[in-house]
XYZ file of C-alpha atoms in Angstrom:
481
model
C 22.981 -2.740 -3.728
C 19.147 -2.247 -5.635
C 17.258 0.328 -3.776
C 13.681 -0.478 -6.361
C 12.254 -3.913 -7.598
C 11.465 -1.544 -11.078
C 12.750 0.590 -13.640
C 9.368 1.936 -13.063
C 9.703 3.157 -9.223
C 13.009 4.436 -10.575
C 11.020 6.939 -12.800
C 8.343 7.281 -9.973
C 11.635 7.963 -7.971
C 13.348 10.266 -9.925
C 9.923 12.512 -10.692
C 9.679 12.739 -6.763
C 13.965 13.616 -6.224
C 13.184 16.563 -8.588
C 10.132 17.731 -7.364
C 11.427 17.713 -3.454
C 14.784 19.138 -4.154
C 13.190 22.305 -6.592
C 10.429 22.359 -3.638
C 12.943 22.688 -0.880
C 15.102 25.491 -2.749
C 12.163 27.393 -3.174
C 11.920 27.497 -7.440
C 9.754 25.284 -8.274
C 7.444 27.660 -10.469
C 10.663 28.270 -12.484
C 11.571 25.259 -13.427
C 8.234 23.327 -13.741
C 8.385 22.770 -17.788
C 12.288 21.986 -17.219
C 11.876 18.759 -15.105
C 10.176 17.212 -17.814
C 13.158 17.598 -20.240
C 15.193 17.223 -16.674
C 13.980 13.559 -16.464
C 14.306 12.364 -19.559
C 17.640 14.096 -20.350
C 18.588 11.808 -23.592
C 18.097 12.310 -27.380
C 17.115 8.442 -28.057
C 14.551 7.111 -26.371
C 14.814 4.512 -23.916
C 11.388 3.566 -22.425
C 8.429 4.820 -25.382
C 8.522 5.505 -28.916
C 10.091 8.593 -28.826
C 11.571 11.161 -26.418
C 8.173 13.495 -26.446
C 6.030 10.982 -25.374
C 8.347 10.199 -23.037
C 8.271 13.483 -21.729
C 4.789 14.179 -22.164
C 4.501 11.332 -19.496
C 6.666 12.671 -16.959
C 4.667 15.931 -17.470
C 1.921 13.614 -16.195
C 3.548 12.801 -13.681
C 4.479 15.928 -12.283
C 1.270 17.429 -12.487
C -0.243 14.590 -10.417
C 2.339 15.002 -7.916
C 1.978 18.843 -7.764
C -1.866 19.040 -6.929
C -3.574 18.519 -9.999
C -7.319 17.868 -8.806
C -8.041 15.971 -11.847
C -8.417 13.209 -9.987
C -9.752 14.676 -5.802
C -11.401 11.992 -4.261
C -9.324 9.035 -5.685
C -5.746 7.746 -4.503
C -5.148 5.715 -7.466
C -5.225 6.435 -11.213
C -4.522 6.174 -14.682
C -2.502 8.131 -16.918
C -4.276 7.397 -20.138
C -1.225 8.768 -22.284
C 1.376 5.873 -20.691
C -1.451 3.331 -20.953
C -1.514 1.880 -24.721
C 1.546 -1.305 -24.356
C -0.713 -4.096 -23.043
C -2.672 -6.396 -25.270
C -6.725 -6.651 -24.885
C -7.090 -9.065 -22.253
C -8.832 -12.078 -23.707
C -8.608 -16.122 -24.038
C -6.989 -17.857 -26.347
C -7.052 -21.163 -27.795
C -3.021 -22.500 -27.974
C -1.225 -25.198 -29.963
C -2.614 -27.866 -26.868
C -5.890 -28.216 -28.401
C -6.120 -31.591 -29.810
C -9.526 -30.769 -31.577
C -10.973 -33.447 -29.849
C -14.158 -34.632 -30.224
C -15.481 -34.086 -27.149
C -15.552 -30.323 -27.505
C -16.482 -29.166 -24.064
C -15.155 -25.746 -24.823
C -18.040 -25.021 -27.418
C -21.125 -27.204 -25.657
C -20.236 -24.568 -22.071
C -19.755 -20.920 -24.452
C -22.456 -19.256 -23.404
C -21.935 -17.160 -26.407
C -21.599 -18.976 -28.975
C -18.269 -17.865 -29.706
C -16.371 -21.218 -30.265
C -16.348 -22.951 -34.022
C -13.615 -25.568 -34.756
C -11.460 -24.655 -38.217
C -9.645 -27.435 -39.601
C -10.033 -29.693 -36.024
C -9.073 -26.610 -33.733
C -10.490 -24.786 -31.580
C -11.238 -21.083 -32.775
C -12.451 -18.364 -30.477
C -14.462 -15.233 -31.563
C -12.871 -12.244 -29.819
C -16.266 -10.240 -30.857
C -18.295 -12.872 -29.239
C -15.881 -14.018 -26.076
C -17.777 -12.609 -22.513
C -14.473 -13.765 -20.864
C -16.379 -15.689 -18.924
C -13.670 -18.631 -18.655
C -15.682 -21.471 -18.746
C -14.166 -22.866 -22.292
C -10.787 -22.912 -20.111
C -12.066 -24.386 -16.961
C -13.766 -27.589 -19.245
C -10.545 -27.865 -21.338
C -8.929 -31.396 -20.619
C -5.585 -30.143 -22.107
C -5.592 -26.625 -20.417
C -4.954 -25.747 -24.576
C -7.467 -22.550 -23.734
C -5.405 -19.221 -21.540
C -6.633 -16.176 -19.972
C -4.427 -13.399 -21.571
C -5.120 -10.776 -19.063
C -3.598 -7.239 -18.805
C -1.508 -7.118 -15.375
C -3.296 -4.585 -13.917
C -6.381 -6.556 -14.274
C -4.642 -9.792 -12.346
C -3.365 -8.167 -9.781
C -6.644 -6.294 -8.485
C -8.438 -8.649 -6.349
C -11.785 -6.569 -6.865
C -12.162 -6.492 -10.400
C -12.301 -2.732 -9.860
C -10.059 -2.144 -13.311
C -11.384 -2.908 -16.977
C -10.965 -1.196 -20.283
C -11.811 1.250 -21.496
C -13.404 2.517 -24.849
C -9.821 4.242 -26.248
C -8.428 0.838 -24.850
C -6.648 2.222 -21.803
C -7.041 1.070 -18.325
C -9.897 1.963 -16.174
C -10.834 2.760 -12.604
C -14.316 1.928 -11.117
C -13.320 3.788 -7.687
C -17.173 2.298 -6.376
C -14.901 -0.836 -6.164
C -11.165 -0.035 -5.736
C -9.921 -0.101 -1.984
C -6.918 1.560 -3.208
C -4.849 -1.134 -1.686
C -2.135 0.083 -4.791
C -1.462 -3.951 -6.222
C -2.245 -2.211 -9.691
C 0.170 0.288 -9.015
C 2.884 -1.927 -8.195
C 1.795 -4.394 -10.860
C 1.179 -2.195 -13.839
C 4.969 -3.065 -16.222
C 4.184 0.480 -17.526
C 3.512 2.584 -14.517
C 0.254 3.320 -16.180
C -1.278 3.438 -13.203
C -0.253 6.083 -10.091
C -1.138 7.028 -6.679
C -1.379 10.276 -5.711
C 1.321 11.723 -4.052
C 1.163 13.972 -1.285
C 5.068 14.709 -1.075
C 4.481 18.392 -1.659
C 1.888 18.580 0.974
C 5.343 17.299 3.445
C 7.766 19.277 2.393
C 5.415 22.526 2.646
C 4.386 21.601 6.404
C 8.587 20.905 7.388
C 9.143 24.602 6.225
C 6.131 26.576 7.299
C 7.105 24.756 10.947
C 10.340 27.311 10.663
C 13.020 24.660 12.161
C 9.989 22.905 13.954
C 9.514 26.376 16.202
C 5.775 27.173 14.844
C 5.098 23.470 14.971
C 6.393 20.676 15.573
C 6.594 17.736 12.885
C 6.358 14.681 13.686
C 7.169 11.201 11.480
C 5.458 7.880 12.572
C 7.396 5.297 11.034
C 6.017 2.046 10.038
C 7.119 -0.672 11.601
C 7.775 -2.737 8.095
C 10.470 0.293 7.831
C 12.753 -2.546 9.309
C 12.831 -4.450 5.758
C 13.749 -1.193 3.882
C 16.715 0.645 2.755
C 18.522 -2.117 3.594
C 21.803 0.663 3.091
C 21.574 1.679 6.765
C 20.798 1.321 9.816
C 17.464 2.072 11.497
C 18.493 4.172 13.569
C 20.436 6.347 10.874
C 16.956 6.569 9.260
C 16.060 8.146 12.625
C 18.996 11.261 12.400
C 17.764 11.165 8.943
C 14.581 11.818 9.207
C 15.772 14.324 11.742
C 18.334 16.384 8.938
C 14.846 16.314 6.752
C 13.478 18.917 9.540
C 11.512 16.395 11.569
C 10.560 17.123 15.283
C 10.390 13.642 16.481
C 10.653 10.292 15.341
C 7.549 8.270 16.869
C 6.720 4.172 16.118
C 3.456 3.196 15.215
C 3.994 0.078 16.528
C 3.192 2.209 19.937
C 0.078 2.392 18.190
C -0.446 -0.927 17.196
C 0.251 -1.501 21.120
C -2.773 0.675 22.033
C -5.056 -0.328 18.860
C -3.538 -4.394 19.885
C -5.311 -4.139 23.664
C -8.444 -2.110 22.765
C -8.982 -4.523 20.210
C -8.897 -7.718 22.732
C -11.398 -5.909 24.523
C -13.540 -5.649 21.781
C -13.283 -8.454 21.157
C -13.781 -10.603 24.085
C -16.834 -8.078 24.579
C -18.438 -8.810 20.863
C -17.513 -12.468 20.677
C -16.383 -11.999 17.431
C -14.773 -9.180 15.561
C -12.245 -8.125 12.187
C -9.767 -6.152 12.651
C -9.482 -2.715 11.576
C -5.829 -1.924 10.948
C -5.418 -2.643 7.298
C -7.549 0.333 5.425
C -7.424 -1.930 2.233
C -9.109 -4.922 4.293
C -11.982 -2.488 6.237
C -12.359 -0.856 2.438
C -13.299 -4.169 1.468
C -15.368 -5.196 4.258
C -17.652 -1.945 3.779
C -17.894 -2.255 -0.421
C -18.157 -6.289 -0.625
C -20.115 -7.264 2.634
C -21.837 -4.823 4.424
C -23.744 -6.760 6.495
C -20.416 -7.799 8.151
C -19.329 -3.585 8.734
C -20.348 -3.748 12.259
C -18.090 -6.483 13.073
C -14.924 -4.631 12.062
C -13.600 -3.097 14.949
C -14.390 0.165 15.916
C -11.554 0.951 16.913
C -8.499 3.590 14.984
C -5.914 2.006 12.976
C -2.300 1.767 14.472
C -1.328 5.212 12.656
C -4.216 7.113 13.443
C -3.934 5.730 17.749
C -0.786 7.348 17.752
C -1.720 10.526 15.349
C -4.377 10.883 17.991
C -2.303 10.428 21.336
C 0.945 12.356 19.738
C -1.836 15.349 18.867
C -3.551 14.959 22.697
C -0.424 15.242 24.603
C 1.246 18.000 21.965
C -0.646 20.789 20.851
C 1.708 21.773 18.314
C 2.016 18.602 16.543
C 2.229 17.927 13.084
C 1.787 14.089 12.405
C 3.015 12.711 9.155
C 3.150 8.876 7.868
C 5.730 6.736 6.706
C 4.979 3.758 5.710
C 4.344 0.721 2.518
C 0.528 1.593 2.241
C -0.972 3.023 -0.683
C -4.758 2.915 1.088
C -3.496 4.461 4.204
C -3.611 8.038 1.876
C -7.212 7.050 1.287
C -7.746 6.200 4.828
C -6.120 10.283 5.769
C -8.620 11.372 3.277
C -11.746 10.294 5.481
C -13.170 12.889 8.602
C -12.588 10.636 11.500
C -8.440 10.219 10.681
C -8.193 13.655 8.905
C -7.667 15.633 12.074
C -5.287 13.090 14.077
C -2.916 12.759 10.944
C -1.542 15.472 8.640
C 0.144 13.654 5.563
C 0.394 10.479 4.479
C 4.092 9.393 2.355
C 4.759 5.987 1.463
C 8.803 4.532 1.425
C 9.272 5.272 -2.089
C 8.678 9.606 -1.248
C 10.770 8.865 1.801
C 13.429 7.466 0.007
C 13.367 10.418 -2.549
C 12.671 13.266 0.019
C 16.078 12.302 1.513
C 18.092 12.337 -2.207
C 16.711 15.629 -2.641
C 18.306 16.943 -0.131
C 21.804 14.802 -0.552
C 21.231 13.276 2.923
C 24.003 10.133 3.229
C 21.961 7.532 5.613
C 24.776 5.416 5.426
C 27.146 8.342 6.891
C 25.537 9.464 9.895
C 24.901 8.244 13.089
C 22.956 6.506 15.109
C 20.010 7.794 16.613
C 17.877 5.587 19.669
C 14.185 3.919 18.042
C 12.348 1.940 21.060
C 9.088 3.355 21.430
C 7.569 -0.216 21.064
C 7.085 -3.809 21.916
C 7.670 -6.501 20.121
C 4.400 -6.917 19.617
C 3.226 -3.533 18.272
C 6.322 -4.072 15.503
C 5.185 -7.368 14.255
C 1.799 -6.151 13.449
C 4.110 -5.151 9.966
C 3.725 -9.599 9.167
C 0.964 -11.629 8.338
C 0.126 -12.726 11.760
C 1.308 -10.207 13.995
C -1.539 -8.427 14.404
C -3.213 -11.912 15.829
C -0.521 -13.022 18.508
C -0.373 -9.276 19.282
C -4.156 -9.825 20.184
C -3.948 -13.022 22.004
C -1.134 -11.721 23.906
C -2.992 -8.564 25.253
C -6.106 -11.161 26.089
C -3.462 -12.939 28.003
C -1.692 -9.704 30.005
C -5.449 -8.864 31.007
C -4.869 -12.199 33.310
C -7.620 -13.928 31.246
C -6.977 -17.875 30.879
C -7.347 -20.242 27.793
C -10.271 -21.062 29.723
C -11.961 -18.155 30.401
C -11.755 -16.834 26.742
C -9.280 -17.991 23.235
C -8.562 -16.230 20.399
C -9.084 -18.151 16.958
C -7.496 -16.567 14.556
C -8.508 -16.746 10.925
C -4.890 -15.129 9.251
C -6.425 -13.779 6.156
C -2.805 -13.577 3.224
C -4.058 -10.858 0.812
C -7.564 -10.537 -0.381
C -8.168 -13.894 -1.743
C -8.260 -15.183 1.791
C -10.404 -12.446 3.374
C -12.740 -13.508 0.461
C -13.089 -16.660 2.193
C -12.954 -15.934 5.649
C -15.532 -13.024 5.114
C -18.033 -15.464 3.007
C -18.173 -18.032 5.720
C -18.954 -15.413 8.712
C -21.465 -13.780 6.539
C -23.059 -17.888 6.487
C -22.329 -17.870 10.228
C -20.111 -21.070 8.997
C -16.533 -19.565 9.882
C -14.876 -22.062 12.980
C -12.736 -18.697 14.801
C -13.528 -15.862 16.509
C -12.027 -13.076 15.296
C -10.434 -11.903 11.170
C -7.146 -10.615 10.696
C -7.715 -8.839 7.451
C -4.496 -8.093 5.580
C -5.098 -7.045 1.822
C -1.450 -7.185 0.469
C 0.307 -10.225 0.579
C 2.644 -11.095 3.307
C 0.749 -8.073 5.591
C 2.131 -4.116 5.213
C 5.470 -5.928 4.640
C 4.397 -6.469 0.941
C 2.760 -3.086 0.625
C 2.332 -1.128 -3.301
C 4.622 1.757 -1.465
C 7.396 -0.438 -0.749
C 10.695 0.323 -2.124
C 11.798 -3.704 -2.226
C 9.759 -6.876 -2.032
C 11.601 -9.855 -0.397
C 8.442 -12.041 1.512
C 10.888 -14.516 3.467
C 13.383 -11.886 4.597
C 11.492 -9.515 4.848
C 9.193 -11.352 7.434
C 12.969 -12.605 9.524
C 13.750 -8.485 9.544
C 10.699 -7.777 11.103
C 10.767 -10.704 13.766
C 14.187 -9.621 14.197
C 13.210 -6.125 14.761
C 10.932 -6.602 16.814
C 12.988 -8.651 19.031
C 14.816 -5.786 19.577
C 12.270 -3.304 21.527
C 13.340 -2.763 25.335
C 9.662 -3.195 26.071
C 8.603 -6.586 25.430
C 4.895 -6.582 25.973
C 2.073 -4.434 25.932
C 1.609 -3.674 28.611
C 4.911 -2.180 29.389
C 4.902 0.100 25.735
C 1.669 1.392 26.919
C 2.749 2.512 30.155
C 5.549 4.138 28.779
C 4.017 5.702 26.007
C 3.631 9.536 27.229
C 7.275 9.503 28.004
C 7.148 8.371 25.137
C 6.213 11.383 23.101
C 6.939 14.288 25.685
C 10.714 12.966 26.084
């Protein structure tokens, strides 16, 4: 069965797995400089021009995982040594050009970068500012944009080409969504890893006698690790050294209840569950910042509850989201969640200890409601907030949730623009930065939108507590069990 979408993910996994294995065996410092040769062990290059460059790139990845402070305050970063293969972004005239006499492309170019040579349009790259006006007016669609994959993936224009032709990230714009990480075909853009923090936390707990290490798993786990069941995954996490496994969907139930009350009180609200969306509002629509729900995200909410009820608790969130790593860096969340890992990193942890999930017995995971679990896919949050209003005994005549379900940043931008101009008909914006919702997160092993949506709904329907209230009423029993 295919575990990863791409070979880039496989390379990241091999680095993380090797580091984790040696960290668990207490010999990471001893073999640190041998890992690049362990990863790139062939005599001939398979990915780059030579094995020496391949090993140099692996070494850079290792440095990032092992705590390099070069990018201390940023989650998404560029490895310049790995970014040298993509052609420079440009507009190009194709053979579809008919050399027409209208010449709208030339007339609309603000920099006079287009000329006609032998009845064929030609773009001067030294004059072109890539505004795209020529492509938009060409009646034949003969002018195409050749954008780098990272630039194309970034919906906030945070990526540009640096002086050395490698990608650079403008962190004043970046929202840490990780779209560029997943789309970069050379693995030159990476998300900072905290896998060593998790390992040291587990080891220093001394089998959970000094601290209780909680694994808080995102509901989108139902779409991952398809070679094993959810119950086997829970058993595997306990074998990794976790004291208890708790659903982040339990936090989603708490958030749905609180967010519904805040919405009814204020009359208009945007969700606060997706950290990339929240960051997008703060950076690009600051005038709407006060309209973002003041409630914590499900991750932080359940982390808060766990720590309030277990003073020995350390919380490690595991999910599909790179932006959660940035969220955890905030002062308001840092004390509630101790570490964030992606599903990619969890796979490396499991395999570093040679845990065979498919051979394990099943353990129960039944903390949350159906509505908490469907937060993982687009539209689920809105359904949950609507349900929470109903469960408070509020009729549709008294108050109705009218949701603008935003599936990806393009949708978010449209809804927020309307809201900023007071022309949005809906009273609640469900903002999800990733296509499909959390199931489309950059830290997922695989992405299969239609199947993943079905998997989340199926997982939701298996919940014993079918209402949000039922879930909230039993939350203390869940944590103290």
